[in-house]
Coordinates of C-alpha atoms in Angstrom, one line a residue:
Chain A
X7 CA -2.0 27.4 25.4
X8 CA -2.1 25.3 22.5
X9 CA 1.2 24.6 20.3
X10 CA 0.8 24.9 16.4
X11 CA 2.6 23.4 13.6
X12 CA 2.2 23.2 10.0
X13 CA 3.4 19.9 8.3
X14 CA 3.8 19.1 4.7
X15 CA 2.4 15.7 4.2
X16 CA 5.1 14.3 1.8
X17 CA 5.4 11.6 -0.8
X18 CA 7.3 9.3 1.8
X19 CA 4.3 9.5 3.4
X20 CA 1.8 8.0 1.0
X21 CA 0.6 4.4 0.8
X22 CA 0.3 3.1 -3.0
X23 CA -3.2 4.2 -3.0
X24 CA -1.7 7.7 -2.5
X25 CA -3.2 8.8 0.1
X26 CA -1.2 9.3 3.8
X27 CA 0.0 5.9 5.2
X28 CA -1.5 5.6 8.7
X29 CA 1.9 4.5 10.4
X30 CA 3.6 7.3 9.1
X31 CA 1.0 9.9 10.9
X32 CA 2.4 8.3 14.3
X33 CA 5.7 9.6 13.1
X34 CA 4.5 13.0 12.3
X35 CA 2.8 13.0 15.2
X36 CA 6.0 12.3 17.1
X37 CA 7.8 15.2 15.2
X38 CA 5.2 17.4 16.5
X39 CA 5.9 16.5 20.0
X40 CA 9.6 16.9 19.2
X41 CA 9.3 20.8 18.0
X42 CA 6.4 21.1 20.9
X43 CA 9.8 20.0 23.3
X44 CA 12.0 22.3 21.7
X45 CA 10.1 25.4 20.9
X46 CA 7.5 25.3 23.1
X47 CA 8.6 23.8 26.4
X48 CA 12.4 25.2 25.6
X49 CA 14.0 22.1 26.2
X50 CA 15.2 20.0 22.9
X51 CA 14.8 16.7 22.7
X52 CA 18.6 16.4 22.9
X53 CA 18.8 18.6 25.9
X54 CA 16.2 16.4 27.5
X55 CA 18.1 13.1 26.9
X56 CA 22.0 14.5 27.0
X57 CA 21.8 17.0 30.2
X58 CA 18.8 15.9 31.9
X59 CA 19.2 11.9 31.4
X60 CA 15.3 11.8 31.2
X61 CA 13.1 11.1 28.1
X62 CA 9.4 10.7 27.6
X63 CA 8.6 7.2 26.1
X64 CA 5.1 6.4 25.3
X65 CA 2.9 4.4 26.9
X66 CA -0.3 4.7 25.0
X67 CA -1.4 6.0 21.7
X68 CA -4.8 5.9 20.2
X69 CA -5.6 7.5 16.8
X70 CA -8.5 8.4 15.1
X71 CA -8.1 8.8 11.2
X72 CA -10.8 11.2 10.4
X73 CA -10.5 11.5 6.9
X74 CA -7.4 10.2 4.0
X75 CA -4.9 12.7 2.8
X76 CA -2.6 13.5 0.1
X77 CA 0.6 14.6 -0.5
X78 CA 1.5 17.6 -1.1
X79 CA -1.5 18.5 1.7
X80 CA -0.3 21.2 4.6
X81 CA -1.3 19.4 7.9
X82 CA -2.2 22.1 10.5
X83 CA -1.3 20.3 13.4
X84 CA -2.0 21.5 17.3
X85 CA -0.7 20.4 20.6
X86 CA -2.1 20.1 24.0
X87 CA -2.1 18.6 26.9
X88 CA -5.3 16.6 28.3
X89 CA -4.0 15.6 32.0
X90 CA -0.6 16.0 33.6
X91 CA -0.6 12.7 36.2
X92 CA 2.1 12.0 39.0
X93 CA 5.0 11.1 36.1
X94 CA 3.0 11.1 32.8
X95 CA 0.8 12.9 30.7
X96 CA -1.5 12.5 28.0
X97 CA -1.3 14.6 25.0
X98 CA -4.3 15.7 22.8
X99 CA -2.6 16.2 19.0
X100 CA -4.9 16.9 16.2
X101 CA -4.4 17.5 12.8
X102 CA -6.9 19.4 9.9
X103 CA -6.3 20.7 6.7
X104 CA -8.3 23.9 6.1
X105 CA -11.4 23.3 7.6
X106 CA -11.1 19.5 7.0
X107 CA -10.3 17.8 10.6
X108 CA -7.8 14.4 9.4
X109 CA -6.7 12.8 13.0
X110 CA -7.3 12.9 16.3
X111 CA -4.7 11.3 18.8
X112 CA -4.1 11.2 22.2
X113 CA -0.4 10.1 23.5
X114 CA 0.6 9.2 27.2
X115 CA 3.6 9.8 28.0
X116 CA 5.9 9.3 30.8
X117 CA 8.4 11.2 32.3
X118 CA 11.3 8.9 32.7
X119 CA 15.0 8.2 33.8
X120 CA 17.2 6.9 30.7
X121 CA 19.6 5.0 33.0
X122 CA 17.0 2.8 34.0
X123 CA 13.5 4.1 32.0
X124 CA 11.6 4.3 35.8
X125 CA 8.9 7.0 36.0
X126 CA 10.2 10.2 37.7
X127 CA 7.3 12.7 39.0
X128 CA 6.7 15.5 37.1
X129 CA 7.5 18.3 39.7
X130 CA 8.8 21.5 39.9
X131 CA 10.3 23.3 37.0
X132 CA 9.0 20.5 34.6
X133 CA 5.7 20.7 35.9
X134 CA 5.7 24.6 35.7
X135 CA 6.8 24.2 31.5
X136 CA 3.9 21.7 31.0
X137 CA 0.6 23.5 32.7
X138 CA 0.5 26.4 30.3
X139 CA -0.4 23.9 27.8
X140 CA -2.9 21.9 30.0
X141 CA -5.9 22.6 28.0
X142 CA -9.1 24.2 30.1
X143 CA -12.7 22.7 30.8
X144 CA -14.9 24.5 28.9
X145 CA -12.5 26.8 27.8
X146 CA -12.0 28.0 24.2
X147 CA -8.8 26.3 24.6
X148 CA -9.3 23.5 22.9
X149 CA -6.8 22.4 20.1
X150 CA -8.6 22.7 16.7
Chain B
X20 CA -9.0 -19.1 15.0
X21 CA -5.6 -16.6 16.1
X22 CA -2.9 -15.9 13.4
X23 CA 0.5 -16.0 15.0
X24 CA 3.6 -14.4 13.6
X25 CA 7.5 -13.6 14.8
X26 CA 9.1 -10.7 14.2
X27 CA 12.5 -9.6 14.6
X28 CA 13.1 -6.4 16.6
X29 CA 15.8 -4.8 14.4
X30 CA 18.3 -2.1 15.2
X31 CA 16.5 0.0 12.4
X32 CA 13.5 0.1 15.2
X33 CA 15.0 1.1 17.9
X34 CA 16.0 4.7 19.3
X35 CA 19.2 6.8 20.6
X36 CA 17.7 5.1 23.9
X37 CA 18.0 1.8 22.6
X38 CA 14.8 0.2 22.5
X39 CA 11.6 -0.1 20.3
X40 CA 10.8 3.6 18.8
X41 CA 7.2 3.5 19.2
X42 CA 6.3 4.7 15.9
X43 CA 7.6 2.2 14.4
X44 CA 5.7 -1.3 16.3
X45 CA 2.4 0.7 14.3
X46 CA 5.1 -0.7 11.1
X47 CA 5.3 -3.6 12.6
X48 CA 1.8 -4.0 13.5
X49 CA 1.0 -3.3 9.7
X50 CA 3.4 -5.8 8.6
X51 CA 1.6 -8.3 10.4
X52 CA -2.0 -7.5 8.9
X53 CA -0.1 -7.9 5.9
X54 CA 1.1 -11.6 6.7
X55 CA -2.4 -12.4 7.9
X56 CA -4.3 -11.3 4.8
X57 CA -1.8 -13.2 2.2
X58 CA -1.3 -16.4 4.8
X59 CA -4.1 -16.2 6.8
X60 CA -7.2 -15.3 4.4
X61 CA -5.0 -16.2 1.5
X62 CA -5.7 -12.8 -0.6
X63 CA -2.3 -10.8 -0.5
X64 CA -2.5 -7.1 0.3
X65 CA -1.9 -7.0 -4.0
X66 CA -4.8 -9.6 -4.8
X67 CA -6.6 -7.3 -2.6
X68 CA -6.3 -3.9 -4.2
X69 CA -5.3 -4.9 -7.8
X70 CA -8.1 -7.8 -8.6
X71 CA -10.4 -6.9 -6.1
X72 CA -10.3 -3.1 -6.0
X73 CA -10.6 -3.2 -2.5
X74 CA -8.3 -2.1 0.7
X75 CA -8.5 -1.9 4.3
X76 CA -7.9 1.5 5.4
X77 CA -7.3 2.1 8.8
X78 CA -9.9 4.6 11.2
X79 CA -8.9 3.9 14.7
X80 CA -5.9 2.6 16.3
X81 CA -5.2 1.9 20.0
X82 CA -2.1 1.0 20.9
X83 CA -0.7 0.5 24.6
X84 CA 3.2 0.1 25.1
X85 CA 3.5 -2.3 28.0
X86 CA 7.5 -3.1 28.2
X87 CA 10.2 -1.5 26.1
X88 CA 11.9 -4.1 23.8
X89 CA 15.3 -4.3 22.5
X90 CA 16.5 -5.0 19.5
X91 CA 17.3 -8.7 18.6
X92 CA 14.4 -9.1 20.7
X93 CA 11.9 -11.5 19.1
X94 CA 8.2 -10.7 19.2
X95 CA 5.8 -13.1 19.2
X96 CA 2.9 -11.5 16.9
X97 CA -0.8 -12.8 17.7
X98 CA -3.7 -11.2 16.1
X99 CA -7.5 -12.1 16.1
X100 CA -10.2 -10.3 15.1
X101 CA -12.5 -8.5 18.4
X102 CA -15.4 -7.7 15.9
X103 CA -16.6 -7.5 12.6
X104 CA -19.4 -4.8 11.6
X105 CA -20.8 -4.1 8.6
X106 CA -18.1 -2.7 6.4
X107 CA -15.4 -2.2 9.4
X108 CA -13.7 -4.5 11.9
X109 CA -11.4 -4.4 14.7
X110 CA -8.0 -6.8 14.8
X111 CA -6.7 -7.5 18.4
X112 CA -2.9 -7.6 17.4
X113 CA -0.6 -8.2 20.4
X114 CA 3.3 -8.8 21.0
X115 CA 5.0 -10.8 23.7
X116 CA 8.6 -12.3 24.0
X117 CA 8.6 -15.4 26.0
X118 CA 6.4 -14.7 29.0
X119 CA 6.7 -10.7 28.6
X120 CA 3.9 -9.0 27.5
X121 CA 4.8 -6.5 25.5
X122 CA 1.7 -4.4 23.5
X123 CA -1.4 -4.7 22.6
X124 CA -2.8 -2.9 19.9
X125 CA -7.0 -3.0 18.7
X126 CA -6.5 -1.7 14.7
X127 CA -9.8 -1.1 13.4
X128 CA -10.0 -1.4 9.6
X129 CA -12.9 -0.9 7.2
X130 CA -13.3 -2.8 3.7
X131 CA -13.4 0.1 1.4
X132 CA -13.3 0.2 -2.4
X133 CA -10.0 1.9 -3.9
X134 CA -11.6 4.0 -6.9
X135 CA -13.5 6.4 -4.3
X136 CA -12.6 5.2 -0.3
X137 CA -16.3 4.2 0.3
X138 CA -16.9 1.4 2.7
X139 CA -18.1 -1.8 1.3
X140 CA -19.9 -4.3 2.9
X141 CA -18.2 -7.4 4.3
X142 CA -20.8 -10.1 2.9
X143 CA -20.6 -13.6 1.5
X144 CA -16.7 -14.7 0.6
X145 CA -15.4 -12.0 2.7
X146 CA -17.1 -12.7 5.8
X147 CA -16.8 -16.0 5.6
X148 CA -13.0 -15.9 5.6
X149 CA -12.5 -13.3 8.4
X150 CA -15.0 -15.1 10.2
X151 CA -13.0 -17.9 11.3
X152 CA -10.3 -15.4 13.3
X153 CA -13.5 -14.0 15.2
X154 CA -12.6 -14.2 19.1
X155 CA -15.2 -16.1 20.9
X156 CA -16.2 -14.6 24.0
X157 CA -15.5 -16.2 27.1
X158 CA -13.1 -18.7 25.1
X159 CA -9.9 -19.8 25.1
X160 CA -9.6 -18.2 21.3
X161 CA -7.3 -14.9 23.1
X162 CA -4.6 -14.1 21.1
X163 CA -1.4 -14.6 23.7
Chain C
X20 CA 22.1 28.8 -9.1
X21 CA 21.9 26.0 -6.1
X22 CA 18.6 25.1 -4.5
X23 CA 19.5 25.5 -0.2
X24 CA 16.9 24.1 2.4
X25 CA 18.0 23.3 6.4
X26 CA 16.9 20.3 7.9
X27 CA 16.7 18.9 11.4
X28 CA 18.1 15.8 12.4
X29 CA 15.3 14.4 14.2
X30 CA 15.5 11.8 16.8
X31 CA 13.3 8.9 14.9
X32 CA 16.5 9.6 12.2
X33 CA 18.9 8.3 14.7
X34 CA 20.1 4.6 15.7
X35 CA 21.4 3.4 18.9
X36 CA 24.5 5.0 18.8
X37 CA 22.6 7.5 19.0
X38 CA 24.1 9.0 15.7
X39 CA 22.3 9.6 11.7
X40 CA 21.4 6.0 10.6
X41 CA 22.5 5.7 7.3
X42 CA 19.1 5.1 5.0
X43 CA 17.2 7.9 7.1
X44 CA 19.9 10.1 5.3
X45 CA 18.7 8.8 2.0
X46 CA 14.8 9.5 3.0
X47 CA 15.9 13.3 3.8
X48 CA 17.6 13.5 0.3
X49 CA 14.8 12.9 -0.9
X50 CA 12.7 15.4 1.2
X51 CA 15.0 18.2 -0.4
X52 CA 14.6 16.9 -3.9
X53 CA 10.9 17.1 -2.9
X54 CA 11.3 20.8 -1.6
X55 CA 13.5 21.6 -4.8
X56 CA 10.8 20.6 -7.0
X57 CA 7.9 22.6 -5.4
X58 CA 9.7 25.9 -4.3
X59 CA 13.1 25.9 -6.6
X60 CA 11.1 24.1 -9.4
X61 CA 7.6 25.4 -9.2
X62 CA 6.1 21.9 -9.6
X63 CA 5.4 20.2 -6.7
X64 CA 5.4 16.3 -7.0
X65 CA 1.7 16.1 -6.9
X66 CA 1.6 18.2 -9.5
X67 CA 4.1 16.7 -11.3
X68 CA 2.5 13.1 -11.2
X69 CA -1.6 14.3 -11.3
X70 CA -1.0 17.0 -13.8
X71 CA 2.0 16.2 -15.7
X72 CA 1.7 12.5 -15.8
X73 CA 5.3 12.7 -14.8
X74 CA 7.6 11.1 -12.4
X75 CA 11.4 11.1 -11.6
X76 CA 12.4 7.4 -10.5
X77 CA 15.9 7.0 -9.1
X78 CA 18.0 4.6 -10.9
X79 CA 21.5 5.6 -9.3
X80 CA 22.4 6.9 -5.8
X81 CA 26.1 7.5 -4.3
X82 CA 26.0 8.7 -0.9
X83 CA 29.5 9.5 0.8
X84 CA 29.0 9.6 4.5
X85 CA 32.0 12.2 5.5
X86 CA 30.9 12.2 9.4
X87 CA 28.4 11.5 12.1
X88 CA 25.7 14.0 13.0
X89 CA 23.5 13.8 16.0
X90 CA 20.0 14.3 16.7
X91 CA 19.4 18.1 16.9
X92 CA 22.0 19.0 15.0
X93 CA 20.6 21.3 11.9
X94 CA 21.9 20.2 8.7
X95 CA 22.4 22.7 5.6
X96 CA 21.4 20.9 2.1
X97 CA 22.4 21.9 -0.7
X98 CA 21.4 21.0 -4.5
X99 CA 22.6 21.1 -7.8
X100 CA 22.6 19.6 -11.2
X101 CA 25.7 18.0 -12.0
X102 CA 24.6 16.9 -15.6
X103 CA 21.1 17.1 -17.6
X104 CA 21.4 14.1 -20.4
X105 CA 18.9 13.4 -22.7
X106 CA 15.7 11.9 -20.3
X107 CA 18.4 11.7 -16.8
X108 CA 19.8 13.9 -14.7
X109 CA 22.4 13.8 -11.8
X110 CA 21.8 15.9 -9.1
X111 CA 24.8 16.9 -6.8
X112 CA 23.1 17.0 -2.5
X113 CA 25.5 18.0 0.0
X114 CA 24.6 18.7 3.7
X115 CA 26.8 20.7 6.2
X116 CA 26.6 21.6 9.9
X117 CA 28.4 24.7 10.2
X118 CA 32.5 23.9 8.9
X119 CA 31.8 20.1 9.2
X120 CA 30.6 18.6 5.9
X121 CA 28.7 15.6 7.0
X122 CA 27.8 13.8 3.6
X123 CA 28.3 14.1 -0.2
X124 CA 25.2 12.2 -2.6
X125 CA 25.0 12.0 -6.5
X126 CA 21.2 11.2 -7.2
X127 CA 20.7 10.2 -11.1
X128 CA 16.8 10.2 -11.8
X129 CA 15.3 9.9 -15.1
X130 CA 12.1 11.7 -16.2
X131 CA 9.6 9.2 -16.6
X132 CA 5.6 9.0 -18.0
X133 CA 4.2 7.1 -14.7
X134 CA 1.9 5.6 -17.0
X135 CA 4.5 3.3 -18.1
X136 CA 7.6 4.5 -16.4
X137 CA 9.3 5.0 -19.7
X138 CA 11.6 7.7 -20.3
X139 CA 10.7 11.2 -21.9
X140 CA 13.1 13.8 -22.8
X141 CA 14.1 16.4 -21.0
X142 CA 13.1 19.6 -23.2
X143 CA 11.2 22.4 -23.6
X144 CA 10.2 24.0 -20.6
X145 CA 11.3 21.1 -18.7
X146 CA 15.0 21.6 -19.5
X147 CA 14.5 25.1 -18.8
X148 CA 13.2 25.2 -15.6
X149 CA 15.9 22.5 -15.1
X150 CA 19.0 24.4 -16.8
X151 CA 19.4 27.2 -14.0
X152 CA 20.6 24.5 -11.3
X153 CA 23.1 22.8 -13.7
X154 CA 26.3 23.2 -12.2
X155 CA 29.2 25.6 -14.0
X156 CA 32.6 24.0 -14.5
X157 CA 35.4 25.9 -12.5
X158 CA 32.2 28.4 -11.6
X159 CA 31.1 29.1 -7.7
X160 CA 27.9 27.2 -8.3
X161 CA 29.5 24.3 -6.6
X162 CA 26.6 23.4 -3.9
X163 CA 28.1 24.4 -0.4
Chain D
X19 CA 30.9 -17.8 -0.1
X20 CA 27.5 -15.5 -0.4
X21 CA 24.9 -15.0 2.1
X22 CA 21.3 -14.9 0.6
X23 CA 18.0 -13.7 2.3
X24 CA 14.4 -13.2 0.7
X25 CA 12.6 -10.3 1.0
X26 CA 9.0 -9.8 0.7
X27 CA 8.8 -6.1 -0.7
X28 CA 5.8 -5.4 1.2
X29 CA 2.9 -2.3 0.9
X30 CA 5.0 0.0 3.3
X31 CA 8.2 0.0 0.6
X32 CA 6.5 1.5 -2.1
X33 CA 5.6 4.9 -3.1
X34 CA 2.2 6.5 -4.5
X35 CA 3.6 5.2 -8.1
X36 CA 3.0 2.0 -6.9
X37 CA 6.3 0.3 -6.9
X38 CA 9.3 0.7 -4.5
X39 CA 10.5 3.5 -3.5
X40 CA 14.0 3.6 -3.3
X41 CA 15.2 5.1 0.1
X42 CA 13.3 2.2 1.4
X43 CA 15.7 -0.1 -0.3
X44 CA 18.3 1.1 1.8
X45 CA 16.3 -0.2 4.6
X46 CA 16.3 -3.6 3.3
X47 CA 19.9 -3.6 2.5
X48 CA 20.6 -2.7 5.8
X49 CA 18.4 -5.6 6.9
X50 CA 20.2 -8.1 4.8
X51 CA 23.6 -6.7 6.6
X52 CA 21.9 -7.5 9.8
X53 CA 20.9 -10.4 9.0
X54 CA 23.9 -11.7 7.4
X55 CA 25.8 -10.8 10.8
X56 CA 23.6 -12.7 13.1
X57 CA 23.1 -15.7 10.6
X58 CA 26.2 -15.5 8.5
X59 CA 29.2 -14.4 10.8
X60 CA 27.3 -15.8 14.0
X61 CA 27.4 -12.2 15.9
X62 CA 23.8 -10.4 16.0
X63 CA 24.2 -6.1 16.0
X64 CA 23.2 -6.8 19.6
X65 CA 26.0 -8.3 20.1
X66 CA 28.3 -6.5 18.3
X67 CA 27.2 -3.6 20.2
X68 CA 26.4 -4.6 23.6
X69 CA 29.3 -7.8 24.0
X70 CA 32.1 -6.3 21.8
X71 CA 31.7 -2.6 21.9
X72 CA 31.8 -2.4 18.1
X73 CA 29.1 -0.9 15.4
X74 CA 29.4 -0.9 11.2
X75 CA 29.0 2.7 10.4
X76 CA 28.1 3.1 6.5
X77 CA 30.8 5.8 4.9
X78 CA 29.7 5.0 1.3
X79 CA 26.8 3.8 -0.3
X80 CA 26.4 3.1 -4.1
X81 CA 23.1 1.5 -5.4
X82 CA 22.2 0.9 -9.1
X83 CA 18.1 0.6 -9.0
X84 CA 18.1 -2.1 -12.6
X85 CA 14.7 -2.5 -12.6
X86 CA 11.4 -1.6 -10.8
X87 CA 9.7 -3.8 -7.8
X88 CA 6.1 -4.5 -7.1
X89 CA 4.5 -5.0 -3.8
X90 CA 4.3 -8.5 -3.6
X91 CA 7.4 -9.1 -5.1
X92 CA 9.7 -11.8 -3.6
X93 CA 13.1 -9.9 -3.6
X94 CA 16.4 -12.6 -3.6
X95 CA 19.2 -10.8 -2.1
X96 CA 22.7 -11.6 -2.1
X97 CA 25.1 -10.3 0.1
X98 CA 29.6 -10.9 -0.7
X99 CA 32.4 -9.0 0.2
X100 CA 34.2 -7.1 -2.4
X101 CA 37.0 -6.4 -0.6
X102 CA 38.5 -6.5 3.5
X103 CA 40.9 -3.2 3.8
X104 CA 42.6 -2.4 7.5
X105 CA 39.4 -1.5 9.1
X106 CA 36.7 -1.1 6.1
X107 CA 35.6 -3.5 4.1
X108 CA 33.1 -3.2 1.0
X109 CA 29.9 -5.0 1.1
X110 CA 28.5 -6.4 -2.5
X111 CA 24.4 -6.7 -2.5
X112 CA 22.1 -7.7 -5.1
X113 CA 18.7 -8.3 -5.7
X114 CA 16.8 -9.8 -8.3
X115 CA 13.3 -11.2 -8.2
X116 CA 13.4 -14.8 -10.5
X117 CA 15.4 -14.0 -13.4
X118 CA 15.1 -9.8 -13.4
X119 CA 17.8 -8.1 -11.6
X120 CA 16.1 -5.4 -9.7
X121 CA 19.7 -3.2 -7.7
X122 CA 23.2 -3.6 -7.1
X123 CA 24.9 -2.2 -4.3
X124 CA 28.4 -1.7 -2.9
X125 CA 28.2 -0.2 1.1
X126 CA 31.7 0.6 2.4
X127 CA 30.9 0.2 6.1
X128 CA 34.3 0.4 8.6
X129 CA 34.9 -1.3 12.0
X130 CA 34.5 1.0 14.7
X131 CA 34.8 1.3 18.8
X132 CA 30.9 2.7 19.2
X133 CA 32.4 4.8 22.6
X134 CA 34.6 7.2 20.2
X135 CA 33.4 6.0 16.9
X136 CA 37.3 5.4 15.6
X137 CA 38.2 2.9 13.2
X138 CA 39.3 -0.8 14.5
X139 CA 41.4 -2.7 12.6
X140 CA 40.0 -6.4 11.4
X141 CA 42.2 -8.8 12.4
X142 CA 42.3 -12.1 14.1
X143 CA 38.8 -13.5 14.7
X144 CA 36.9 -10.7 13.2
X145 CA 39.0 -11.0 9.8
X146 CA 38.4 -15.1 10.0
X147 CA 35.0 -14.4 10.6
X148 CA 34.9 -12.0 7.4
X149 CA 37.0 -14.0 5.4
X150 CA 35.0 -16.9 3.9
X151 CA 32.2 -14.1 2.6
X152 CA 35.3 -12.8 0.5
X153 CA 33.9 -13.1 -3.5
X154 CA 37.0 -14.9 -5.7
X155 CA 38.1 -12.3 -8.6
X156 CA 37.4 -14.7 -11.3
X157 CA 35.2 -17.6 -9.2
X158 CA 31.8 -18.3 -9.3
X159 CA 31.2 -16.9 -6.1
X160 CA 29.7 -13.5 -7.5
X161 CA 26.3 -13.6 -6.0
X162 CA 23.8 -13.5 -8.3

């Protein structure tokens, strides 16, 4: 299962060249992964902190900027996941507009306790929200 | 030749958890390519886009989150440059704070013109004064 | 008539408190000034600026911050004009969660050629696309 | 007595127009605040937060934007207090950049207990600490 959102690139998010300033495309990115936490895995990112005293900090990013943007440009963002590990996962988030691909990023991730950010396995009930989105070898579920 | 930099970890960085909001060391990051192009090469990021015409987009950035920081945490910025191609380079930027070791990023750039976004060469002037922050191989050039 | 549009608080809005920092407030203003433009006004700000020539430059802001809100929580904007002058206006942004107002902002912007940033007046079909969000005195049109 | 800070507006403050965009301001402001608190008062946010218990929520915000900035542009802020009430005080901050005043702020921030987020009266050590920033009614101690 892949998670899909549309984002409006905005004018906050262009560079004086106008075209979409490449640290701001981490934070869309992030805002992805926040609705993918809320609306997809049912669990906000609220929830996740307040009742659950985990979060998910990251512990490696790597973008590729395929192509510039501009605002006012609808981002058609999707979501999956690449690899669920012991306590962290890496995220496959992709971004096009039309039939224009724009980034390519993968996120790691770890499952964590707040009190004292150490990795907690991903087991159980959290594991069972995450694989539905663990994308398939050779599958056609590829993001994108 | 290694361009060093602080930075202050501010409260604007940091999350409802407290520390370093990962998004935002990618600003942090950019602010120190900045620094480096107007006190390192000596051609501000202005020089560079309103007499030159040129800018250094970004295509690729790899970023791994070693250690959470806090804010009033001060980051001790290095960056060097890992290659130089044709029209594109890669900048080894990295953070510590006293012996903690806390990213390293690999940002790689290409020297484009601003009217259209097509890669330029990096030839005569220009190489010669990114050349100098080339990492030698095997040398004790590392940035950290 | 008043312009409404909900907003998330995300979590990259929030400080360490854990609360709505203050200037991410000021960056969501803007968001639904951007959003009133496109879907209340009919002219996005791309088009505004590529095909118009035109921008809207802030040159006062008052933001009353009446109380906290927290990540998650969804915030109800509303905006008005308060006055149209000759080349400014002030627009009147409120945001609500539920009963609890949470902040009160007067945004004066001036229409401006970008070429130049001069002023132009507000007329024609400008002030008319603009006229149906001014404000009534003693009227229900009061945003929230 | 007024605090003053440079600013280097950098790439990342300004908008498509090419100059700076003015929720980013707000950013800066807050930066000269923090700033002035670790430098000026001798107490970093960190500090404030973490030793005393205390935060600086903003409840009002007014900025005049004079003139426009450039990226590049060496910003000279000044930071006074307008006036110390019970448990609020009004913050005056100015920029200019060599002899064009570029925005004039007033932030209202109050002393608050961060575990309930309720006022704190300044008194004793905090109001000596305060007190010197004060601006004379009729002195030469307006910054700017």
């Amino acid at each position: 299962m892949v998670f899909r959102k549309d984002k409006l690139l905005r004018f906050a998010h262009c560079d004086p060249a106008g075209i979409g300033f490449y640290p701001r495309y981490v934070e869309l990115i992030n805002e992805v992964v926040e609705d993918w936490c809320a609306q997809g895995i049912g669990v906000s990112f609220h929830e996740l902190h307040a009742t659950h005293g985990l979060g998910i900090p990251a512990v490696r990013l790597e973008i590729d900027y395929l192509a510039p943007s501009l605002y006012g440009d609808v981002l058609n963002f999707s979501l999956g996941i690449e690899r669920i590990g012991r306590s962290s996962m890496t995220l496959d988030v992709r971004a096009r507009a039309g039939e224009s691909e724009r980034l390519r990023a993968r996120l790691t991730v770890v499952l964590a306790a707040l009190k004292d950010l150490r990795a907690v396995p991903i087991e159980g009930e959290w594991r069972a929200r995450f694989t539905p989105y663990l994308m398939g070898t050779g599958s056609c579920a590829a993001p994108a």
